[in-house]
Each structure stands twice: as structure tokens, then as C-alpha cells.
Short mmCIF file of C-alpha atoms in Angstrom, two decimals:
data_model
loop_
_atom_site.label_atom_id
_atom_site.label_comp_id
_atom_site.label_asym_id
_atom_site.label_seq_id
_atom_site.Cartn_x
_atom_site.Cartn_y
_atom_site.Cartn_z
CA UNK X 3 0.57 56.39 -43.72
CA UNK X 4 1.86 59.93 -43.20
CA UNK X 5 3.97 61.07 -40.24
CA UNK X 6 4.73 64.61 -39.11
CA UNK X 7 5.45 66.64 -35.99
CA UNK X 8 4.74 70.23 -35.10
CA UNK X 9 3.36 73.00 -32.91
CA UNK X 10 -0.13 74.45 -32.65
CA UNK X 11 -0.83 78.11 -31.86
CA UNK X 12 -3.98 80.05 -31.02
CA UNK X 13 -4.41 83.54 -32.46
CA UNK X 14 -7.03 86.23 -32.85
CA UNK X 15 -9.29 85.57 -35.84
CA UNK X 16 -9.17 89.29 -36.68
CA UNK X 17 -5.49 88.87 -37.59
CA UNK X 18 -6.10 85.99 -40.03
CA UNK X 19 -5.75 88.11 -43.16
CA UNK X 20 -2.46 89.59 -41.96
CA UNK X 21 -1.10 86.10 -41.30
CA UNK X 22 -2.25 84.93 -44.74
CA UNK X 23 -0.44 87.79 -46.47
CA UNK X 24 2.77 87.08 -44.58
CA UNK X 25 2.55 83.35 -45.33
CA UNK X 26 1.88 84.12 -49.01
CA UNK X 27 5.04 86.22 -49.08
CA UNK X 28 7.09 83.54 -47.33
CA UNK X 29 5.78 80.84 -49.67
CA UNK X 30 6.64 82.94 -52.72
CA UNK X 31 10.11 83.74 -51.38
CA UNK X 32 10.92 80.11 -50.54
CA UNK X 33 9.65 78.84 -53.90
CA UNK X 34 9.31 81.65 -56.50
CA UNK X 35 8.06 79.25 -59.18
CA UNK X 36 5.20 78.01 -57.01
CA UNK X 37 2.60 80.61 -57.94
CA UNK X 38 -0.14 78.38 -56.55
CA UNK X 39 1.16 78.85 -53.03
CA UNK X 40 0.36 82.57 -53.16
CA UNK X 41 -3.24 81.82 -54.08
CA UNK X 42 -3.64 79.15 -51.42
CA UNK X 43 -6.19 81.10 -49.40
CA UNK X 44 -8.35 81.67 -52.48
CA UNK X 45 -8.73 77.90 -52.96
CA UNK X 46 -9.66 77.20 -49.34
CA UNK X 47 -13.03 75.58 -48.86
CA UNK X 48 -15.37 75.04 -45.99
CA UNK X 49 -14.50 71.71 -44.40
CA UNK X 50 -16.99 69.74 -42.31
CA UNK X 51 -15.23 67.16 -40.14
CA UNK X 52 -16.99 64.63 -37.95
CA UNK X 53 -15.19 62.70 -35.20
CA UNK X 54 -16.27 59.22 -34.10
CA UNK X 55 -15.69 57.20 -30.98
CA UNK X 56 -17.43 54.75 -28.66
CA UNK X 57 -19.64 55.95 -25.84
CA UNK X 58 -16.76 55.57 -23.38
CA UNK X 59 -14.09 57.06 -25.68
CA UNK X 60 -12.17 53.79 -26.23
CA UNK X 61 -10.28 55.13 -29.27
CA UNK X 62 -9.30 58.45 -27.70
CA UNK X 63 -8.17 56.82 -24.46
CA UNK X 64 -5.96 54.52 -26.51
CA UNK X 65 -4.38 57.54 -28.22
CA UNK X 66 -6.35 57.48 -31.48
CA UNK X 67 -8.83 59.71 -33.28
CA UNK X 68 -11.20 58.64 -36.04
CA UNK X 69 -12.80 61.26 -38.27
CA UNK X 70 -14.40 61.79 -41.67
CA UNK X 71 -14.53 64.69 -44.09
CA UNK X 72 -16.32 65.01 -47.43
CA UNK X 73 -14.37 64.27 -50.61
CA UNK X 74 -15.25 65.00 -54.23
CA UNK X 75 -17.29 61.79 -54.55
CA UNK X 76 -16.78 59.53 -51.52
CA UNK X 77 -16.12 60.43 -47.90
CA UNK X 78 -12.51 60.48 -46.65
CA UNK X 79 -11.99 58.36 -43.56
CA UNK X 80 -8.93 59.13 -41.43
CA UNK X 81 -7.30 57.57 -38.41
CA UNK X 82 -4.73 59.54 -36.48
CA UNK X 83 -2.37 58.75 -33.63
CA UNK X 84 -1.12 61.75 -31.70
CA UNK X 85 1.68 61.77 -29.14
CA UNK X 86 3.53 64.52 -27.32
CA UNK X 87 7.30 64.34 -27.75
CA UNK X 88 8.45 67.55 -26.05
CA UNK X 89 7.13 70.90 -24.85
CA UNK X 90 3.84 71.24 -26.75
CA UNK X 91 5.44 69.28 -29.62
CA UNK X 92 2.92 66.93 -31.25
CA UNK X 93 3.91 63.82 -33.22
CA UNK X 94 1.23 62.64 -35.62
CA UNK X 95 0.77 59.48 -37.66
CA UNK X 96 -2.14 59.54 -40.10
CA UNK X 97 -3.82 56.79 -42.12
CA UNK X 98 -6.34 57.61 -44.88
CA UNK X 99 -8.99 55.75 -46.84
CA UNK X 100 -12.15 56.44 -48.84
CA UNK X 101 -15.59 54.87 -48.70
CA UNK X 102 -19.13 55.79 -49.74
CA UNK X 103 -20.66 58.49 -47.59
CA UNK X 104 -23.39 56.10 -46.39
CA UNK X 105 -20.94 53.37 -45.31
CA UNK X 106 -20.86 52.17 -41.72
CA UNK X 107 -18.17 54.24 -39.93
CA UNK X 108 -16.69 51.24 -38.13
CA UNK X 109 -16.47 49.16 -41.33
CA UNK X 110 -15.00 52.10 -43.28
CA UNK X 111 -12.31 52.77 -40.67
CA UNK X 112 -11.45 49.06 -40.37
CA UNK X 113 -11.02 48.85 -44.16
CA UNK X 114 -8.11 51.33 -44.12
CA UNK X 115 -4.86 49.49 -44.87
CA UNK X 116 -2.28 48.93 -43.64
CA UNK X 117 -3.09 49.51 -39.98
CA UNK X 118 -1.21 48.63 -36.78
CA UNK X 119 -2.60 45.62 -34.96
CA UNK X 120 -3.67 47.57 -31.86
CA UNK X 121 -6.06 49.88 -33.67
CA UNK X 122 -7.33 47.09 -35.89
CA UNK X 123 -8.14 45.08 -32.78
CA UNK X 124 -10.06 48.04 -31.34
CA UNK X 125 -12.03 48.56 -34.53
CA UNK X 126 -13.06 44.90 -34.74
CA UNK X 127 -14.61 45.09 -31.28
CA UNK X 128 -18.31 45.97 -30.89
CA UNK X 129 -17.54 49.63 -30.17
CA UNK X 130 -20.67 51.04 -31.79
CA UNK X 131 -18.89 54.14 -33.11
CA UNK X 132 -21.01 57.26 -33.16
CA UNK X 133 -20.37 60.97 -33.76
CA UNK X 134 -18.90 62.65 -30.68
CA UNK X 135 -17.68 66.00 -32.04
CA UNK X 136 -17.79 67.98 -35.26
CA UNK X 137 -15.96 70.97 -36.66
CA UNK X 138 -17.09 73.42 -39.31
CA UNK X 139 -14.06 75.36 -40.47
CA UNK X 140 -12.20 76.85 -43.38
CA UNK X 141 -8.61 75.71 -43.84
CA UNK X 142 -5.71 77.26 -45.75
CA UNK X 143 -2.45 75.47 -46.48
CA UNK X 144 1.08 76.57 -47.38
CA UNK X 145 4.22 74.58 -48.07
CA UNK X 146 7.46 76.44 -47.30
CA UNK X 147 10.92 75.29 -48.38
CA UNK X 148 13.45 77.61 -46.72
CA UNK X 149 17.07 77.32 -47.83
CA UNK X 150 19.05 74.81 -45.73
CA UNK X 151 15.97 74.08 -43.60
CA UNK X 152 13.38 71.28 -43.53
CA UNK X 153 10.24 71.65 -45.60
CA UNK X 154 7.47 73.13 -43.45
CA UNK X 155 3.72 72.71 -43.83
CA UNK X 156 1.50 75.46 -42.49
CA UNK X 157 -2.22 75.05 -41.84
CA UNK X 158 -4.44 77.95 -40.79
CA UNK X 159 -7.92 77.03 -39.57
CA UNK X 160 -10.88 79.27 -38.70
CA UNK X 161 -14.20 77.91 -37.57
CA UNK X 162 -16.09 76.41 -34.67
CA UNK X 163 -16.47 73.01 -33.04
CA UNK X 164 -19.66 71.45 -31.69
CA UNK X 165 -19.77 68.98 -28.82
CA UNK X 166 -22.67 68.11 -26.54
CA UNK X 167 -24.75 70.88 -28.06
CA UNK X 168 -22.15 73.55 -27.28
CA UNK X 169 -20.48 75.59 -30.01
CA UNK X 170 -17.09 77.21 -29.58
CA UNK X 171 -15.08 79.24 -32.07
CA UNK X 172 -11.41 78.59 -32.63
CA UNK X 173 -8.58 80.05 -34.72
CA UNK X 174 -5.45 77.90 -34.89
CA UNK X 175 -2.20 77.84 -36.78
CA UNK X 176 -0.28 74.57 -37.11
CA UNK X 177 3.38 74.43 -38.15
CA UNK X 178 4.58 70.91 -38.94
CA UNK X 179 7.18 68.94 -40.84
CA UNK X 180 7.75 65.32 -41.77
CA UNK X 181 11.44 65.61 -40.79
CA UNK X 182 12.36 64.58 -37.26
CA UNK X 183 14.73 67.46 -36.45
CA UNK X 184 12.49 70.29 -37.68
CA UNK X 185 11.67 71.71 -34.23
CA UNK X 186 14.16 74.64 -34.37
CA UNK X 187 13.02 75.60 -37.89
CA UNK X 188 9.36 75.54 -36.83
CA UNK X 189 10.06 77.78 -33.84
CA UNK X 190 12.11 80.16 -35.99
CA UNK X 191 9.14 80.46 -38.39
CA UNK X 192 6.83 81.08 -35.43
CA UNK X 193 9.11 83.94 -34.34
CA UNK X 194 8.74 85.49 -37.81
CA UNK X 195 4.96 85.18 -37.74
CA UNK X 196 4.88 86.54 -34.18
CA UNK X 197 5.84 89.93 -35.62
CA UNK X 198 2.46 90.03 -37.38
CA UNK X 199 0.21 88.94 -34.52
CA UNK X 200 0.41 87.28 -31.13
CA UNK X 201 0.69 83.49 -31.39
CA UNK X 202 -0.18 81.61 -28.19
CA UNK X 203 1.48 78.21 -27.98
CA UNK X 204 -0.97 75.44 -27.04
CA UNK X 205 -0.35 72.15 -25.29
CA UNK X 206 -2.86 70.53 -27.65
CA UNK X 207 -5.25 71.64 -30.42
CA UNK X 208 -8.81 72.64 -29.60
CA UNK X 209 -10.19 69.33 -30.94
CA UNK X 210 -7.91 67.31 -28.64
CA UNK X 211 -8.90 69.46 -25.66
CA UNK X 212 -12.62 69.01 -26.44
CA UNK X 213 -12.27 65.23 -26.73
CA UNK X 214 -10.21 65.09 -23.54
CA UNK X 215 -12.85 67.00 -21.58
CA UNK X 216 -15.54 64.67 -22.94
CA UNK X 217 -13.88 61.30 -22.43
CA UNK X 218 -11.04 61.84 -20.00
CA UNK X 219 -10.89 63.51 -16.59
CA UNK X 220 -12.75 66.82 -16.35
CA UNK X 221 -10.53 69.83 -16.87
CA UNK X 222 -8.64 70.45 -13.64
CA UNK X 223 -5.39 72.03 -12.44
CA UNK X 224 -2.29 70.03 -13.38
CA UNK X 225 0.50 69.36 -10.90
CA UNK X 226 4.18 69.03 -11.72
CA UNK X 227 5.45 65.62 -12.81
CA UNK X 228 8.28 64.44 -15.06
CA UNK X 229 6.56 62.38 -17.80
CA UNK X 230 8.10 58.91 -18.09
CA UNK X 231 8.14 59.19 -21.87
CA UNK X 232 10.57 62.12 -21.62
CA UNK X 233 13.08 60.52 -19.24
CA UNK X 234 16.40 59.83 -20.98
CA UNK X 235 18.54 56.90 -19.85
CA UNK X 236 21.48 58.96 -18.57
CA UNK X 237 20.93 60.41 -15.11
CA UNK X 238 22.44 63.80 -15.99
CA UNK X 239 20.17 64.12 -19.02
CA UNK X 240 17.16 63.20 -16.86
CA UNK X 241 17.93 66.26 -14.71
CA UNK X 242 17.57 68.48 -17.79
CA UNK X 243 14.34 66.67 -18.70
CA UNK X 244 12.90 68.37 -15.62
CA UNK X 245 13.12 71.68 -17.50
CA UNK X 246 10.77 70.32 -20.14
CA UNK X 247 8.37 69.08 -17.47
CA UNK X 248 8.35 72.50 -15.77
CA UNK X 249 7.37 74.33 -18.97
CA UNK X 250 4.70 71.71 -19.67
CA UNK X 251 3.39 72.27 -16.13
CA UNK X 252 3.21 75.98 -16.94
CA UNK X 253 1.40 75.57 -20.25
CA UNK X 254 -1.03 72.99 -18.84
CA UNK X 255 -2.43 75.57 -16.39
CA UNK X 256 -2.33 78.77 -18.45
CA UNK X 257 -5.83 78.48 -19.96
CA UNK X 258 -7.40 77.56 -16.61
CA UNK X 259 -5.72 80.51 -14.88
CA UNK X 260 -7.14 82.82 -17.54
CA UNK X 261 -10.64 81.42 -18.04
CA UNK X 262 -11.65 79.54 -14.89
CA UNK X 263 -12.41 80.61 -11.33
CA UNK X 264 -10.65 77.72 -9.56
CA UNK X 265 -7.82 79.38 -7.60
CA UNK X 266 -5.68 76.23 -7.90
CA UNK X 267 -4.91 77.07 -11.56
CA UNK X 268 -3.22 80.31 -10.52
CA UNK X 269 -1.39 78.47 -7.74
CA UNK X 270 -0.05 75.77 -10.08
CA UNK X 271 0.93 78.33 -12.71
CA UNK X 272 2.80 80.32 -10.07
CA UNK X 273 4.53 77.19 -8.76
CA UNK X 274 5.64 76.34 -12.31
CA UNK X 275 7.14 79.81 -12.74
CA UNK X 276 8.94 79.58 -9.39
CA UNK X 277 10.30 76.14 -10.31
CA UNK X 278 11.49 77.58 -13.61
CA UNK X 279 13.22 80.43 -11.77
CA UNK X 280 15.03 77.94 -9.50
CA UNK X 281 15.95 75.76 -12.51
CA UNK X 282 17.28 78.82 -14.36
CA UNK X 283 19.67 79.51 -11.50
CA UNK X 284 20.63 75.86 -10.98
CA UNK X 285 21.34 75.18 -14.65
CA UNK X 286 22.65 78.68 -15.48
CA UNK X 287 26.05 77.43 -16.76
CA UNK X 288 24.32 75.33 -19.42
CA UNK X 289 21.44 77.61 -20.44
CA UNK X 290 21.35 80.14 -23.25
CA UNK X 291 23.13 83.33 -22.00
CA UNK X 292 20.06 85.32 -23.06
CA UNK X 293 18.03 83.47 -20.41
CA UNK X 294 19.15 85.72 -17.57
CA UNK X 295 19.44 88.89 -19.66
CA UNK X 296 16.27 88.73 -21.73
CA UNK X 297 13.92 86.11 -20.27
CA UNK X 298 14.45 86.48 -16.52
CA UNK X 299 12.95 90.03 -16.36
CA UNK X 300 9.88 88.91 -18.32
CA UNK X 301 9.41 85.87 -16.11
CA UNK X 302 9.71 88.15 -13.08
CA UNK X 303 6.92 90.35 -14.52
CA UNK X 304 4.61 87.36 -14.83
CA UNK X 305 5.50 85.99 -11.38
CA UNK X 306 4.65 89.38 -9.86
CA UNK X 307 1.14 89.35 -11.36
CA UNK X 308 0.57 85.78 -10.26
CA UNK X 309 1.87 86.56 -6.77
CA UNK X 310 -0.59 89.42 -6.29
CA UNK X 311 -3.56 87.25 -7.27
CA UNK X 312 -2.35 84.37 -5.13
CA UNK X 313 -1.94 86.64 -2.09
CA UNK X 314 -5.57 87.75 -2.33
CA UNK X 315 -6.74 84.18 -3.00
CA UNK X 316 -5.05 82.92 0.17
CA UNK X 317 -6.34 85.88 2.19
CA UNK X 318 -9.95 85.32 1.14
CA UNK X 319 -9.98 81.50 1.01
CA UNK X 320 -7.88 80.70 4.12
CA UNK X 321 -7.06 83.68 6.31
CA UNK X 322 -10.44 85.41 6.22
CA UNK X 323 -12.55 82.44 7.46
CA UNK X 324 -10.12 81.76 10.34
CA UNK X 325 -10.02 85.44 11.21
CA UNK X 326 -13.80 85.82 11.26
CA UNK X 327 -14.19 82.76 13.47
CA UNK X 328 -11.72 84.26 15.99
CA UNK X 329 -13.20 87.77 16.15
CA UNK X 330 -15.89 88.64 18.73
CA UNK X 331 -18.16 89.95 15.94
CA UNK X 332 -17.74 87.64 12.90
CA UNK X 333 -20.48 89.13 10.69
CA UNK X 334 -19.33 92.70 11.23
CA UNK X 335 -15.68 91.81 10.55
CA UNK X 336 -16.59 89.92 7.38
CA UNK X 337 -18.66 92.89 6.20
CA UNK X 338 -15.73 95.28 6.75
CA UNK X 339 -13.44 92.97 4.80
CA UNK X 340 -15.83 92.63 1.82
CA UNK X 341 -13.84 95.13 -0.34
CA UNK X 342 -11.02 92.56 -0.36
CA UNK X 343 -13.01 90.53 -2.89
CA UNK X 344 -13.17 93.54 -5.19
CA UNK X 345 -9.41 94.06 -4.93
CA UNK X 346 -8.84 90.39 -5.70
CA UNK X 347 -11.01 90.69 -8.80
CA UNK X 348 -8.98 93.69 -9.93
CA UNK X 349 -5.76 91.67 -9.55
CA UNK X 350 -7.29 88.72 -11.41
CA UNK X 351 -8.47 90.98 -14.24
CA UNK X 352 -4.93 92.37 -14.61
CA UNK X 353 -3.55 88.80 -14.75
CA UNK X 354 -6.12 87.70 -17.32
CA UNK X 355 -5.25 90.69 -19.50
CA UNK X 356 -1.57 89.77 -19.26
CA UNK X 357 -2.21 86.13 -20.23
CA UNK X 358 -3.81 87.19 -23.53
CA UNK X 359 -1.28 89.92 -24.33
CA UNK X 360 1.37 89.84 -27.09
CA UNK X 361 3.98 90.23 -24.37
CA UNK X 362 2.94 86.93 -22.79
CA UNK X 363 2.74 85.14 -26.15
CA UNK X 364 6.28 86.29 -26.99
CA UNK X 365 7.54 85.21 -23.55
CA UNK X 366 6.21 81.65 -23.92
CA UNK X 367 7.66 81.28 -27.41
CA UNK X 368 11.04 82.69 -26.34
CA UNK X 369 11.24 80.34 -23.33
CA UNK X 370 10.34 77.28 -25.41
CA UNK X 371 12.80 78.25 -28.14
CA UNK X 372 15.61 78.86 -25.65
CA UNK X 373 14.90 75.57 -23.89
CA UNK X 374 14.74 73.73 -27.21
CA UNK X 375 18.12 75.15 -28.25
CA UNK X 376 19.66 74.16 -24.90
CA UNK X 377 18.43 70.58 -25.10
CA UNK X 378 19.41 70.31 -28.76
CA UNK X 379 22.90 71.58 -28.00
CA UNK X 380 23.43 68.89 -25.38
CA UNK X 381 21.93 66.24 -27.65
CA UNK X 382 24.47 67.19 -30.33
CA UNK X 383 27.50 67.39 -28.03
CA UNK X 384 26.75 64.59 -25.57
CA UNK X 385 25.63 64.64 -21.98
CA UNK X 386 26.03 67.81 -19.88
CA UNK X 387 29.56 67.80 -18.47
CA UNK X 388 30.39 68.81 -14.94
CA UNK X 389 26.82 68.58 -13.67
CA UNK X 390 27.62 66.22 -10.78
CA UNK X 391 30.39 68.47 -9.50
CA UNK X 392 28.18 71.54 -9.91
CA UNK X 393 25.28 69.81 -8.13
CA UNK X 394 27.48 68.93 -5.14
CA UNK X 395 28.59 72.56 -4.75
CA UNK X 396 25.06 73.89 -5.29
CA UNK X 397 23.52 71.67 -2.63
CA UNK X 398 26.25 72.53 -0.13
CA UNK X 399 25.81 76.26 -0.80
CA UNK X 400 22.00 76.36 -0.57
CA UNK X 401 21.39 73.88 2.24
CA UNK X 402 20.00 75.53 5.38
CA UNK X 403 22.61 74.45 7.89
CA UNK X 404 22.16 75.16 11.64
CA UNK X 405 24.90 77.81 11.46
CA UNK X 406 23.13 79.75 8.69
CA UNK X 407 19.76 79.74 10.46
CA UNK X 408 20.77 80.20 14.11
CA UNK X 409 18.41 82.33 16.21
CA UNK X 410 15.81 82.31 13.43
CA UNK X 411 13.23 83.74 15.81
CA UNK X 412 15.23 86.93 16.34
CA UNK X 413 16.07 87.60 12.68
CA UNK X 414 14.39 90.56 10.92
CA UNK X 415 11.32 89.56 8.84
CA UNK X 416 13.15 90.42 5.61
CA UNK X 417 15.96 87.97 6.42
CA UNK X 418 13.46 85.31 7.49
CA UNK X 419 11.77 85.73 4.10
CA UNK X 420 15.11 85.31 2.29
CA UNK X 421 15.67 82.07 4.18
CA UNK X 422 12.22 80.90 3.05
CA UNK X 423 13.10 81.65 -0.58
CA UNK X 424 16.38 79.78 -0.15
CA UNK X 425 14.48 76.79 1.26
CA UNK X 426 12.19 76.84 -1.77
CA UNK X 427 15.17 76.96 -4.11
CA UNK X 428 16.68 74.01 -2.26
CA UNK X 429 13.46 71.99 -2.45
CA UNK X 430 13.10 72.53 -6.19
CA UNK X 431 16.79 71.75 -6.71
CA UNK X 432 16.34 68.43 -4.91
CA UNK X 433 13.47 67.58 -7.28
CA UNK X 434 15.47 68.52 -10.38
CA UNK X 435 18.64 66.72 -9.24
CA UNK X 436 16.76 63.63 -8.01
CA UNK X 437 18.35 61.31 -10.63
CA UNK X 438 21.79 62.13 -9.19
CA UNK X 439 20.84 61.76 -5.52
CA UNK X 440 20.97 58.71 -3.31
CA UNK X 441 17.38 57.48 -3.14
CA UNK X 442 16.82 57.47 0.64
CA UNK X 443 18.86 60.64 1.20
CA UNK X 444 17.03 62.55 -1.52
CA UNK X 445 13.57 61.51 -0.31
CA UNK X 446 14.41 62.32 3.30
CA UNK X 447 15.73 65.76 2.36
CA UNK X 448 12.68 66.46 0.18
CA UNK X 449 10.31 65.56 3.04
CA UNK X 450 12.15 67.69 5.58
CA UNK X 451 12.19 70.75 3.30
CA UNK X 452 8.53 70.26 2.35
CA UNK X 453 7.54 70.18 6.03
CA UNK X 454 9.39 73.36 6.97
CA UNK X 455 8.14 75.16 3.85
CA UNK X 456 4.55 74.41 4.86
CA UNK X 457 5.15 76.16 8.18
CA UNK X 458 7.09 79.02 6.60
CA UNK X 459 4.25 79.40 4.12
CA UNK X 460 1.70 79.87 6.91
CA UNK X 461 3.97 82.46 8.54
CA UNK X 462 4.29 84.25 5.21
CA UNK X 463 0.52 84.17 4.69
CA UNK X 464 0.08 86.01 8.00
CA UNK X 465 2.74 88.58 7.07
CA UNK X 466 1.18 89.16 3.65
CA UNK X 467 -2.30 89.46 5.17
CA UNK X 468 -0.99 92.19 7.50
CA UNK X 469 0.13 94.11 4.39
CA UNK X 470 -3.15 93.54 2.56
CA UNK X 471 -5.36 94.89 5.34
CA UNK X 472 -3.49 98.20 5.02
CA UNK X 473 -5.29 98.60 1.69
CA UNK X 474 -8.70 98.23 3.34
CA UNK X 475 -10.75 100.83 5.19
CA UNK X 476 -11.33 99.35 8.66
CA UNK X 477 -12.41 100.67 12.04
CA UNK X 478 -9.63 101.22 14.58
CA UNK X 479 -10.85 98.37 16.77
CA UNK X 480 -11.07 95.88 13.91
CA UNK X 481 -7.66 96.87 12.56
CA UNK X 482 -6.03 96.49 15.99
CA UNK X 483 -7.61 93.08 16.57
CA UNK X 484 -6.61 91.77 13.13
CA UNK X 485 -3.03 93.05 13.50
CA UNK X 486 -2.65 91.36 16.90
CA UNK X 487 -4.24 88.12 15.68
CA UNK X 488 -2.00 87.94 12.60
CA UNK X 489 1.13 88.73 14.63
CA UNK X 490 0.33 85.93 17.08
CA UNK X 491 -0.39 83.52 14.23
CA UNK X 492 2.91 84.34 12.56
CA UNK X 493 4.87 84.04 15.80
CA UNK X 494 3.45 80.58 16.47
CA UNK X 495 4.66 79.50 13.04
CA UNK X 496 8.13 80.97 13.65
CA UNK X 497 8.44 78.98 16.89
CA UNK X 498 7.53 75.80 15.00
CA UNK X 499 10.10 76.61 12.30
CA UNK X 500 12.85 76.84 14.90
CA UNK X 501 11.94 73.34 16.05
CA UNK X 502 11.98 72.01 12.45
CA UNK X 503 15.26 73.59 11.31
CA UNK X 504 17.53 71.01 13.04
CA UNK X 505 15.67 68.25 11.17
CA UNK X 506 16.72 69.49 7.72
CA UNK X 507 18.95 67.05 5.86
CA UNK X 508 21.33 67.76 3.01
CA UNK X 509 20.96 65.13 0.29
CA UNK X 510 23.94 63.06 -0.78
CA UNK X 511 24.86 62.18 -4.35
CA UNK X 512 24.87 58.58 -5.50
#
């Protein structure tokens, strides 16, 4: 058995040669006597890998993958168990065996020894293993031994995968190590390689994603949740585990926001970035000082792009249908508002370009590295100190008390918007500090803030729509009707907010 952990990155195949040269140089510098490392790419061969599973994906659903690749004489049969143990950090356990190429796959896999009982039990069942996916790729390997750092294995893979008759190209770089505490060294190496080409951190390799889409739920937007596997025992440490969950929420939706038309991907990606912004302010005393100086402006850049797309999505998906149903001439109004779809597409194109840019790749890597250093620092020096006292002050400061929101209806729109942002910050803070809060108090506060934010969101949608129609060429009559309709819609929401404000509850600590 072989165990290792690491990160997987996507990159442009056109930059493969540049990456190879840099890795050759790093391999030579870390081990000058290892001349073979410099010639690693010259020895790379085409590798045909075939993955097996039952018709229902019993192995994959249990967390296993079974695959074969050709050896010099016999076929190499491999069983792998893959688990996530952090932000995009994959833990792998691999078992290998050999058998004749014409052997029954199930018998060949079951003959690998020693194997854990769970997988042996699966393989002895009548699963009827059959090919479910194949890859045709060329692989290059390097072994780096930096001074005072764990040994790092680098695998660069270029090729395509075939599943259900569909072929898709992929170019991936995997940085891994057999040592448990190698995460910082792997990220530091990624930062070095990032200077050569953009490396996009992936939640899972392309093969995993293809198997998941085949056997698991169809690809869909992912909502925020703190994975149980990441929850430490101490309540204060569980609060910081929320940071990891937020970044995972971000990365889980980045590909969908870039490649798919479902507007929920953009929404979830934007929510993840807003949660991260609230967490950065809440946990500022414990985060890397560079977070606010270097990362906050870049996160603000990305949130701005997401916000523009989301504004147009809401306008076209929600506001426009309601508006057309209220106007005396629905078809004419809809025709006049048709250019809004073109403007939304322009905003989406700008976002998609940003999500495949070197600037975005660097931002993701910097955030993950900063978060990793923060969590590692607290792991080395014990639980975060002073968090309970800080949380008490934070909740008192950000809670929307009746005194701070009196006469909400008469406040200027800008101040009403600031109160909405404060309510969002409070809601996200309640989620992040949930382990420290009294159960009933925390749930009651979360429900009350969620309810008022729904109403504030509808009021904001109307205000944003009023700004968006200024970018459209409309007749005077249509413009006047829309402005009046949106103003009335917003005012109705404001009246409801005033009724909900007294119901807000400040959560109490345990």
C-alpha cells in the first residue's frame, strides 16, 4: 500500500513545455546528482488507463476507484481510496497488483493483497465490473527534495478521457507527498510554478469529476455546509473550520459559473465570496495580516464582477416577468427590454474571462495558502485564544437593535443599503460562530435575520432594477411606468422591513 496527499491543478496545455523546463531545473537543483530527473519528460510514455465499476457505481460511491494500466508483460491492477482532508487537499491510499491482461477484472482486483475488509467485501459481491471510463494520456514525473522540506512528487498529465462516448481533453498537474504535514511545502512549490503559467486549483481531478457525474448526482450548484469530517472537537476550532468550508463552497461552484448557463452557480459563488468577506472581518485578529492588504482588494474585484452578472440575472429571471405581467402592453414592454439580455451576456463574458485569467488563479492560490497558514498556526499553538470574548463584542456591535434602525422608512437609500449589508454580516457571523452560541438562541437569531434579509433583498432588487433600466433605450411612457412600478414595489418591501425589525434577536453565547 502507498499513501500520499496533495493538490491538483488545471493549466493550459500550451504551457506544458515551460512547466517541464522549470520542473527539470527544480529537480536538478534539489538533487544535483540525479541526472535522470532532468530527462524525466524524455522517458514519458503514452499511458492507457481503464477504470472499472459496477453499473450503479458501487465502488465509487463507497469511495474507491479500480483501474488498470498496461505493464511490460502483465497488466497493472490498482485500487485507490481518495478522501478530501482540507481545501482541495486529497488524501490517497493506493494498492497495486499484477495479473495477465486477459484476467477477469473482478478476480484480478480481489487478488490484490493485503486489502481492507470493506473493499474486499465489495469485490466478492456479484458486481459485474465493467469499463466505465478510460484515459489516454502522457505522464511525466519528478521527485523533488528541497532542503528542510518534505520530499515532493510531481506528476504532469496531458491527454483526454472518454466516458459515454464523449471525449474531453485535460491538462493537470499534481503535487503530492507521503508526509502528513507537507501541505505548506506543496503550496509554496505551486507559488513557484505559478510564475511560469496560471495554475487553477481544482476540488478534484478530472477523472473524479467524470466518475461523479456518471454515478453520483448530476453536476449542480453546491450550497454552503460545514463538512462533518472537518469539524474539530473544540468549539472555537470548529468556528475556524467554517473558513475551510467557505473556500470549498467557492471552489465547488467556480467551474459551473464559468462553463454552465445555470444562474445558480453565479449566485452560490457570489454568496461564498460574501461569506468569505464577512469571515475575513470577523476573524481579522487571527488571520494573516496580508489578508486585508493584499487579498481583500482582489476579492473585491471578483465580487464586483459576480455582482454585475447577478444583478442582470435577477432582473431578467425575476423582475422582468413580474414587470411584463403588470404593464398594460406586456409584449411591447418585453420587446423594449430585450437588449437587457445582451447586456447580461456581456457581463457574463467578462466574468468568464476573469475566471480563466492568471489573476484569478493567483487569487485562489493565495487565499488557500493564507488560510492554510492560519489554520496551521493555530494547530501548532493551540486553540484560538480570546475568540469567545471577541465574539461577544462582535455580536453586540453588529446586531441591528431598535435604536440603530429607528425610522427605517425615512432613512436615505444609501443608509438603508448599509443596514442591509450589516444584516448580512450579522447573519454570516451567526453561522460561523454557531458552535459558541446557545442552540435555541442561535437558531432563532438566524431565522429572524434570514427573514428580514429576504425582504431587504427584494427591496434591493427593485432599486438595482431602477439603475439597470437607465442603461436601456426605452420610450418615455414605458420608462415612467417601470420607474413608478419599481418604486412602489420597493416601498412595499420597506414597510414590511419596518414590521420585521422588532423581531430581530441577538444570539447569546453558551
